[in-house]
Amino acid sequence: MSSGQPAMPPAVAIHGIGAHSGQSVRIHGWLYNLRESGKLLFPIFRDGTGLIQGVLFKKNVPPELFERVRTLTQESSVEVTGTVRAEARAVGGYELDVTDLRVLQAVPLEHPYPITPKEHGIEFLMEHRHLWLRSQRQAAILRVRHEVIKAVRDFFDEDGFTLADAPILTPAACEGTSNLFEVDYFEEKAYLTQSGQLYAEAAAMAVGKTYCFGPTFRAEKSKTRRHLTEFWMVEPEMAFAGLDDVMQLAERLVAYVVERVLTRRAAELKVLERDIEPLRKIKLPFPRLSYDEAVERVRAAGGTLQWGTDLGGTDETLLSQQFDRPVMVHRYPASVKAFYMQPDPVRPELALCVDMLAPEGYGEIIGGSQRIHDLELLQQRIAEHKLPEQAFSWYVDLRRFGSVPHGGFGMGIERVVAWLCGVEHVRETIPFPRTIYRIFP
Ligand code: 4AD
Ligand code: MG
């Protein structure tokens, strides 16, 4: 049925607009920037998929259209109609000869968009995180994060792992009692989960290979560039697995994720000005280093690390700088690690655990271990750590009904994204970061 009206030009996304070269199209987006040069206007539009520069020549367009565009304010939402033209020098390789523009919402002149192209301080940007996300850089980080998460899921799904979500409200601690968020749970107290691991162990006994992937919480008082109070962690767990299996899985996962981001997110890494040469060197196998060797290396490099203490951020940096790939440090003293770790049969004062340290000073991205599978030993450790017996009774039960050697690890998504994007601080790698000083917006 024809209305007699000319058909509306098709609505298209800026990314892929090249397929419509020479045609009239509509785009839906926001005014990103506007430049005026005599009788010419150069509005730049963004639509979430890309940027395109529009062109209006005063004598070629109706005066009221020219005026509408000339007075357009930054981040006003618009529907733009125009003809696509290849232009090698333009962002994205195309320009739009604007023939019409409809303003959907005009940002008022007296209350302009707060984030201008000039430099802003980090506190100001964090306070406006809900708007800051629109910047090219932040949008690129969001897309890399998306790719990392998708790659992680694909990796485990293709490798025979079954996703089993862990609860967020939990009756007990997993990673030490000093950084728990306590919440009222009706008549009881509950805690926001620090890790889904204990539940993943139960699921592994059901399906063999499992993973959980969700938000985890730590009341971290530390104000470092690597710590958030709410972060996302993926945690695989395998029945009938030892520390070597855990390390092999960890290195395969990381190599897979790096490769995926390099192949699918090259454009985003370019926006971020990330030097990709170091990332290209991330190939299997990754070096393995015992804790003993790590202490020696740190000290030889000028660090003050004492045998028997955990590696600090500086120690991790001193160590990871010595390798062009992530390095896996294994067999830490059991005393600095979690209660559930299996002791080394040769030297029981050591835990069968591993931390993976990313290169370029990004520090620990993975922590994992083989778990205690012996009933008495686990009960003893729970008592030594003064953990509430009742809250852990179900976890102990797993050692009563067909206990088997098993293990797994946790990988923090934000730390991986920070490393791959080459951003200094993890606060830029999650849409709305939570830190000791920030729960807004
Ligand atoms: O080393 P973590 O504490 O290990 C666990 O939670 C184990 N239960 C995991 C397991 O074996 N299933 O944490 C694992 C990873 C760290 O290597 C780091 O990447 C990330 O989680 N992480 C944090 N990321 C951001 N902010 C924090 N406060 C983090 N704490 C840990
Ligand atoms: Mg750790």
XYZ file of C-alpha atoms and ligand atoms in Angstrom:
473
model
C 0.000 0.000 0.000
C 1.560 3.294 -1.045
C 0.802 6.457 0.930
C 2.037 8.612 -1.917
C 4.800 9.905 0.389
C 8.434 9.247 -0.555
C 9.797 6.306 1.512
C 11.808 7.323 4.595
C 15.537 6.666 4.213
C 16.591 3.551 6.152
C 17.774 3.917 9.754
C 21.354 2.651 9.983
C 24.132 2.300 12.522
C 27.266 4.403 12.047
C 29.387 1.293 12.270
C 28.882 -0.237 8.844
C 27.461 2.945 7.296
C 29.945 2.398 4.437
C 27.558 -0.166 2.948
C 25.226 2.783 2.208
C 27.748 4.986 0.442
C 25.990 7.341 -1.958
C 22.600 6.721 -0.356
C 20.345 8.738 1.892
C 20.100 7.299 5.434
C 18.904 8.203 8.902
C 21.021 7.845 12.029
C 19.900 8.076 15.641
C 22.380 9.395 18.138
C 23.859 12.327 20.005
C 25.821 15.413 19.111
C 29.397 14.629 20.089
C 31.068 17.805 18.921
C 30.400 20.779 16.651
C 32.828 22.857 14.641
C 31.856 25.980 12.711
C 33.990 27.351 9.937
C 32.506 30.336 8.123
C 29.628 29.071 6.055
C 30.278 25.445 6.977
C 29.123 23.372 9.956
C 30.818 20.137 10.963
C 28.735 18.372 13.595
C 30.147 15.039 14.777
C 27.524 12.496 15.766
C 27.898 9.355 17.794
C 25.345 6.561 18.067
C 27.093 4.079 20.349
C 28.537 2.156 17.399
C 30.842 4.850 16.045
C 31.398 8.465 15.109
C 30.601 10.258 11.869
C 31.158 13.830 10.819
C 28.252 15.649 9.257
C 28.701 18.514 6.793
C 26.328 21.427 6.128
C 27.125 24.163 3.615
C 25.016 27.238 4.321
C 23.968 27.913 0.758
C 22.936 24.285 0.159
C 20.525 23.779 3.077
C 17.389 25.546 4.321
C 18.321 28.458 6.665
C 16.306 27.051 9.600
C 18.103 23.680 9.324
C 21.474 25.432 9.323
C 20.431 27.406 12.415
C 19.095 24.320 14.198
C 22.420 22.555 13.786
C 24.490 25.668 14.531
C 22.784 26.082 17.920
C 22.803 22.379 18.799
C 24.278 21.663 22.229
C 26.665 18.820 23.085
C 24.941 15.471 23.820
C 21.532 16.600 22.551
C 19.785 13.571 21.097
C 18.974 13.718 17.396
C 17.687 11.966 14.325
C 19.830 12.941 11.354
C 19.067 12.405 7.691
C 21.826 12.715 5.140
C 23.753 11.250 2.251
C 26.749 9.034 2.968
C 29.952 9.991 1.202
C 33.325 8.244 1.326
C 35.959 10.576 2.758
C 39.335 9.029 3.471
C 40.394 11.788 5.881
C 37.269 11.588 8.073
C 36.846 9.553 11.271
C 35.517 6.174 10.196
C 36.209 6.910 6.505
C 32.790 8.467 5.692
C 31.001 11.764 6.017
C 27.327 12.610 6.033
C 25.933 15.472 3.946
C 23.146 16.462 6.309
C 19.778 17.124 4.652
C 17.595 17.126 7.755
C 17.912 16.960 11.521
C 15.281 16.434 14.165
C 16.117 17.259 17.774
C 14.763 14.635 20.151
C 15.915 16.351 23.323
C 17.948 19.522 23.414
C 20.437 19.847 26.268
C 19.578 23.307 27.681
C 22.178 26.015 27.120
C 21.931 27.130 30.738
C 22.591 23.591 31.989
C 25.164 22.204 29.553
C 26.636 18.712 29.454
C 29.225 18.736 32.239
C 31.950 16.731 30.497
C 33.568 18.905 27.852
C 36.503 18.022 25.612
C 38.835 19.783 28.083
C 40.666 17.770 30.763
C 38.745 16.882 33.910
C 40.069 15.529 37.197
C 39.433 11.896 38.058
C 37.152 12.743 41.013
C 34.947 14.887 38.796
C 34.766 12.154 36.172
C 33.966 9.486 38.766
C 31.208 11.677 40.193
C 29.777 11.837 36.642
C 30.423 8.197 35.813
C 26.883 7.843 34.408
C 27.826 10.358 31.706
C 31.547 9.652 31.469
C 30.713 6.202 30.063
C 29.775 7.974 26.811
C 33.360 8.993 26.109
C 35.126 7.089 23.335
C 37.691 5.765 25.740
C 35.234 4.492 28.330
C 33.031 2.937 25.661
C 36.097 1.129 24.287
C 36.894 -0.261 27.746
C 33.278 -1.436 28.098
C 33.576 -3.312 24.818
C 36.842 -4.969 25.788
C 35.235 -5.993 29.076
C 32.324 -7.467 27.148
C 34.734 -9.407 24.939
C 36.680 -10.734 27.928
C 33.483 -11.993 29.562
C 32.221 -13.542 26.327
C 35.596 -15.223 25.730
C 35.647 -16.600 29.278
C 32.184 -18.093 28.831
C 33.004 -19.529 25.409
C 36.217 -21.040 26.725
C 34.525 -22.923 29.547
C 31.435 -23.842 27.575
C 33.558 -25.333 24.766
C 35.713 -27.156 27.291
C 32.877 -29.133 28.893
C 32.314 -26.963 31.965
C 28.780 -26.495 33.300
C 27.815 -23.101 34.684
C 26.437 -23.332 38.236
C 25.758 -19.964 39.859
C 26.786 -19.478 43.473
C 24.661 -17.497 45.940
C 25.520 -13.893 46.776
C 24.023 -13.989 50.265
C 26.030 -16.493 52.278
C 26.233 -17.712 55.884
C 30.045 -17.738 56.066
C 33.400 -16.386 54.889
C 35.534 -17.972 52.181
C 38.575 -15.710 51.944
C 39.217 -14.617 55.531
C 36.932 -12.885 58.000
C 38.510 -9.433 57.963
C 36.838 -8.005 54.871
C 33.259 -9.285 55.030
C 30.223 -7.161 54.284
C 27.615 -8.094 56.848
C 23.913 -7.711 56.087
C 20.751 -8.280 58.094
C 19.066 -11.424 56.931
C 15.722 -11.489 58.749
C 16.587 -12.683 62.274
C 20.114 -13.696 61.268
C 23.301 -12.177 59.970
C 24.474 -12.972 56.447
C 27.482 -11.917 54.371
C 27.888 -10.817 50.787
C 29.936 -13.512 49.079
C 33.702 -13.075 48.794
C 33.948 -15.994 46.366
C 31.664 -18.670 44.966
C 34.344 -21.313 45.350
C 32.897 -23.368 48.196
C 29.660 -23.758 46.234
C 31.576 -24.496 43.041
C 33.226 -27.377 44.898
C 29.782 -28.843 45.618
C 28.775 -28.389 41.962
C 32.008 -30.033 40.740
C 31.032 -33.194 42.628
C 27.760 -33.114 40.688
C 28.927 -32.296 37.149
C 32.699 -32.872 37.217
C 33.791 -29.565 35.669
C 31.910 -26.413 36.614
C 32.296 -22.665 36.863
C 30.498 -19.855 38.575
C 30.663 -16.269 37.424
C 29.285 -13.393 39.375
C 29.853 -10.360 41.515
C 31.922 -10.842 44.651
C 32.405 -8.462 47.554
C 35.224 -7.517 49.859
C 35.202 -4.729 52.394
C 38.717 -3.754 51.309
C 39.981 -0.770 53.234
C 42.980 -0.667 50.891
C 43.008 2.195 48.447
C 45.121 0.654 45.688
C 44.724 0.701 41.933
C 43.932 -3.034 42.022
C 41.141 -3.189 44.604
C 37.410 -2.742 44.344
C 34.849 -3.623 47.012
C 32.593 -5.191 44.369
C 34.199 -7.061 41.491
C 33.372 -9.871 39.081
C 35.099 -13.185 39.360
C 34.946 -16.330 37.261
C 35.713 -19.491 39.214
C 36.193 -22.878 37.549
C 36.351 -25.986 39.708
C 37.287 -29.539 38.644
C 36.794 -32.895 40.361
C 39.735 -35.327 40.144
C 42.227 -32.508 39.589
C 45.492 -31.467 41.188
C 47.578 -28.286 41.200
C 49.131 -29.028 37.779
C 45.691 -29.349 36.206
C 44.689 -26.055 37.801
C 47.776 -24.300 36.393
C 47.247 -25.726 32.913
C 43.644 -24.602 32.884
C 44.605 -21.120 34.086
C 47.241 -20.554 31.392
C 44.988 -21.903 28.630
C 42.154 -19.618 29.711
C 44.334 -16.495 29.802
C 45.988 -17.236 26.449
C 42.524 -17.753 24.916
C 41.136 -14.496 26.305
C 44.154 -12.459 25.157
C 43.955 -13.910 21.659
C 40.228 -13.149 21.404
C 40.623 -9.553 22.495
C 43.521 -9.042 20.076
C 41.573 -10.399 17.124
C 38.122 -8.976 17.856
C 38.853 -5.731 19.689
C 41.782 -4.291 17.750
C 39.792 -1.099 17.079
C 39.080 -0.563 20.783
C 42.705 -1.206 21.750
C 43.654 1.438 19.212
C 41.254 3.985 20.745
C 42.909 3.178 24.080
C 46.356 3.638 22.510
C 47.295 0.247 23.922
C 50.691 -0.998 22.701
C 49.675 -4.497 21.599
C 53.204 -5.863 21.128
C 53.452 -7.104 24.736
C 50.047 -8.794 24.367
C 51.147 -10.584 21.209
C 53.884 -12.302 23.221
C 51.333 -14.029 25.463
C 51.785 -17.604 24.243
C 51.679 -20.976 25.988
C 53.296 -22.200 28.134
C 53.553 -19.604 30.921
C 56.553 -19.751 33.244
C 56.081 -21.460 36.626
C 57.995 -20.357 39.674
C 57.942 -21.815 43.164
C 57.354 -19.369 46.004
C 60.925 -20.116 47.161
C 62.321 -19.053 43.785
C 60.018 -16.044 43.717
C 61.377 -14.805 47.061
C 64.928 -15.138 45.768
C 64.134 -13.292 42.573
C 62.343 -10.461 44.338
C 65.250 -10.015 46.748
C 67.795 -10.162 43.916
C 65.812 -7.398 42.209
C 66.113 -5.203 45.289
C 62.866 -6.146 47.081
C 62.642 -6.771 50.823
C 60.263 -9.745 50.727
C 60.820 -12.146 53.650
C 60.232 -15.881 53.281
C 56.947 -16.635 55.045
C 55.059 -13.480 54.072
C 52.656 -12.938 51.192
C 53.791 -11.055 48.094
C 52.833 -7.384 48.168
C 51.989 -5.255 45.145
C 55.616 -4.074 44.806
C 56.964 -7.630 45.024
C 54.531 -8.743 42.332
C 55.658 -5.908 40.092
C 59.370 -6.685 40.647
C 58.697 -10.287 39.733
C 56.351 -9.908 36.784
C 58.693 -7.378 35.149
C 61.186 -10.209 34.687
C 58.905 -12.099 32.287
C 57.169 -11.270 29.016
C 54.264 -13.595 29.862
C 52.096 -14.020 32.920
C 54.039 -15.934 35.563
C 52.539 -18.565 37.853
C 53.910 -18.580 41.398
C 53.041 -21.802 43.212
C 53.423 -23.364 46.666
C 53.192 -20.405 49.029
C 53.558 -20.972 52.762
C 50.210 -22.340 53.956
C 50.187 -19.796 56.775
C 49.592 -16.857 54.397
C 46.894 -18.604 52.367
C 43.282 -19.719 52.818
C 42.123 -22.507 55.158
C 40.887 -24.829 52.396
C 44.176 -25.362 50.530
C 45.716 -28.835 50.256
C 49.181 -29.057 51.821
C 52.122 -30.121 49.649
C 52.796 -33.808 50.511
C 56.558 -33.224 50.263
C 56.654 -30.054 52.379
C 53.387 -29.773 54.324
C 54.200 -26.201 55.419
C 53.483 -25.212 51.805
C 50.060 -25.037 50.148
C 49.331 -26.516 46.711
C 48.260 -23.116 45.428
C 49.037 -20.773 42.557
C 48.823 -17.060 41.859
C 49.131 -15.833 38.295
C 50.798 -12.438 37.938
C 50.172 -10.422 34.781
C 53.076 -8.711 33.018
C 53.714 -4.954 32.841
C 53.165 -4.494 36.551
C 49.487 -5.492 36.633
C 49.979 -7.994 39.438
C 47.801 -10.904 40.502
C 44.946 -11.750 38.137
C 44.323 -15.331 39.274
C 44.416 -17.119 42.618
C 43.719 -20.831 42.925
C 44.641 -24.125 44.529
C 44.042 -27.781 45.049
C 41.533 -28.155 47.907
C 41.747 -30.272 51.028
C 39.786 -33.464 50.379
C 40.480 -35.224 53.673
C 37.675 -34.881 56.241
C 39.809 -34.715 59.415
C 42.334 -32.277 57.969
C 39.588 -29.933 56.810
C 37.889 -30.039 60.213
C 41.227 -29.297 61.839
C 41.824 -26.267 59.576
C 38.341 -24.891 60.217
C 39.028 -25.118 63.950
C 42.499 -23.537 63.612
C 41.045 -20.636 61.651
C 38.283 -20.278 64.283
C 35.614 -20.542 61.611
C 32.007 -21.304 62.659
C 31.548 -25.072 62.468
C 27.813 -24.960 61.826
C 28.054 -22.581 58.841
C 30.640 -24.857 57.222
C 28.882 -28.159 57.988
C 27.597 -28.555 54.431
C 31.070 -27.858 53.019
C 32.604 -30.471 55.322
C 29.897 -32.904 54.186
C 31.458 -32.912 50.706
C 34.389 -34.794 52.319
C 32.043 -37.449 53.721
C 30.349 -38.549 50.539
C 32.826 -39.641 47.907
C 35.552 -37.082 48.501
C 38.058 -36.733 45.645
C 41.087 -34.520 44.937
C 39.813 -31.366 43.284
C 40.835 -27.817 42.573
C 40.161 -24.599 40.743
C 40.832 -20.886 40.693
C 39.301 -17.453 40.569
C 40.091 -14.835 37.928
C 39.185 -11.205 38.575
C 37.625 -9.694 35.446
C 38.519 -6.089 36.254
C 42.207 -6.856 36.748
C 42.321 -8.684 33.420
C 40.530 -5.842 31.629
C 42.873 -3.268 33.203
C 45.878 -5.216 31.961
C 44.548 -5.829 28.444
C 43.395 -2.217 28.045
C 46.574 -0.865 29.611
C 44.599 1.289 32.038
C 46.206 2.278 35.281
C 43.343 1.686 37.718
C 40.647 -1.001 37.923
C 37.986 1.655 38.621
C 37.743 2.356 34.874
C 37.161 -1.301 33.974
C 33.711 -1.791 35.528
C 30.703 0.327 34.548
C 30.003 1.585 38.077
C 32.949 0.995 40.412
C 32.531 0.503 44.131
C 35.478 1.413 46.339
C 35.938 2.340 49.965
C 35.258 5.987 49.071
C 32.632 5.575 46.393
C 29.138 4.139 46.115
C 27.770 6.966 43.887
C 26.512 7.004 41.179
O 42.943 -14.711 45.218
P 41.488 -14.615 45.536
O 41.114 -13.979 46.827
O 40.936 -16.099 45.434
C 39.678 -16.517 45.746
O 38.749 -15.819 46.047
C 39.496 -17.996 45.556
N 38.373 -18.430 46.387
C 39.254 -18.269 44.094
C 39.091 -19.738 43.779
O 40.030 -20.491 43.970
N 37.936 -20.131 43.314
O 40.768 -13.826 44.363
C 40.851 -14.281 43.037
C 41.061 -13.123 42.082
C 42.359 -12.355 42.306
O 43.442 -12.991 41.702
C 42.030 -11.022 41.652
O 42.138 -11.121 40.234
C 40.571 -10.853 41.987
O 40.045 -12.136 42.261
N 40.391 -9.997 43.163
C 40.035 -8.686 43.125
N 39.785 -7.866 42.087
C 39.431 -6.593 42.361
N 39.308 -6.098 43.612
C 39.549 -6.889 44.694
N 39.396 -6.409 45.915
C 39.935 -8.253 44.466
N 40.225 -9.294 45.271
C 40.504 -10.337 44.459
Mg 44.735 -13.989 45.885
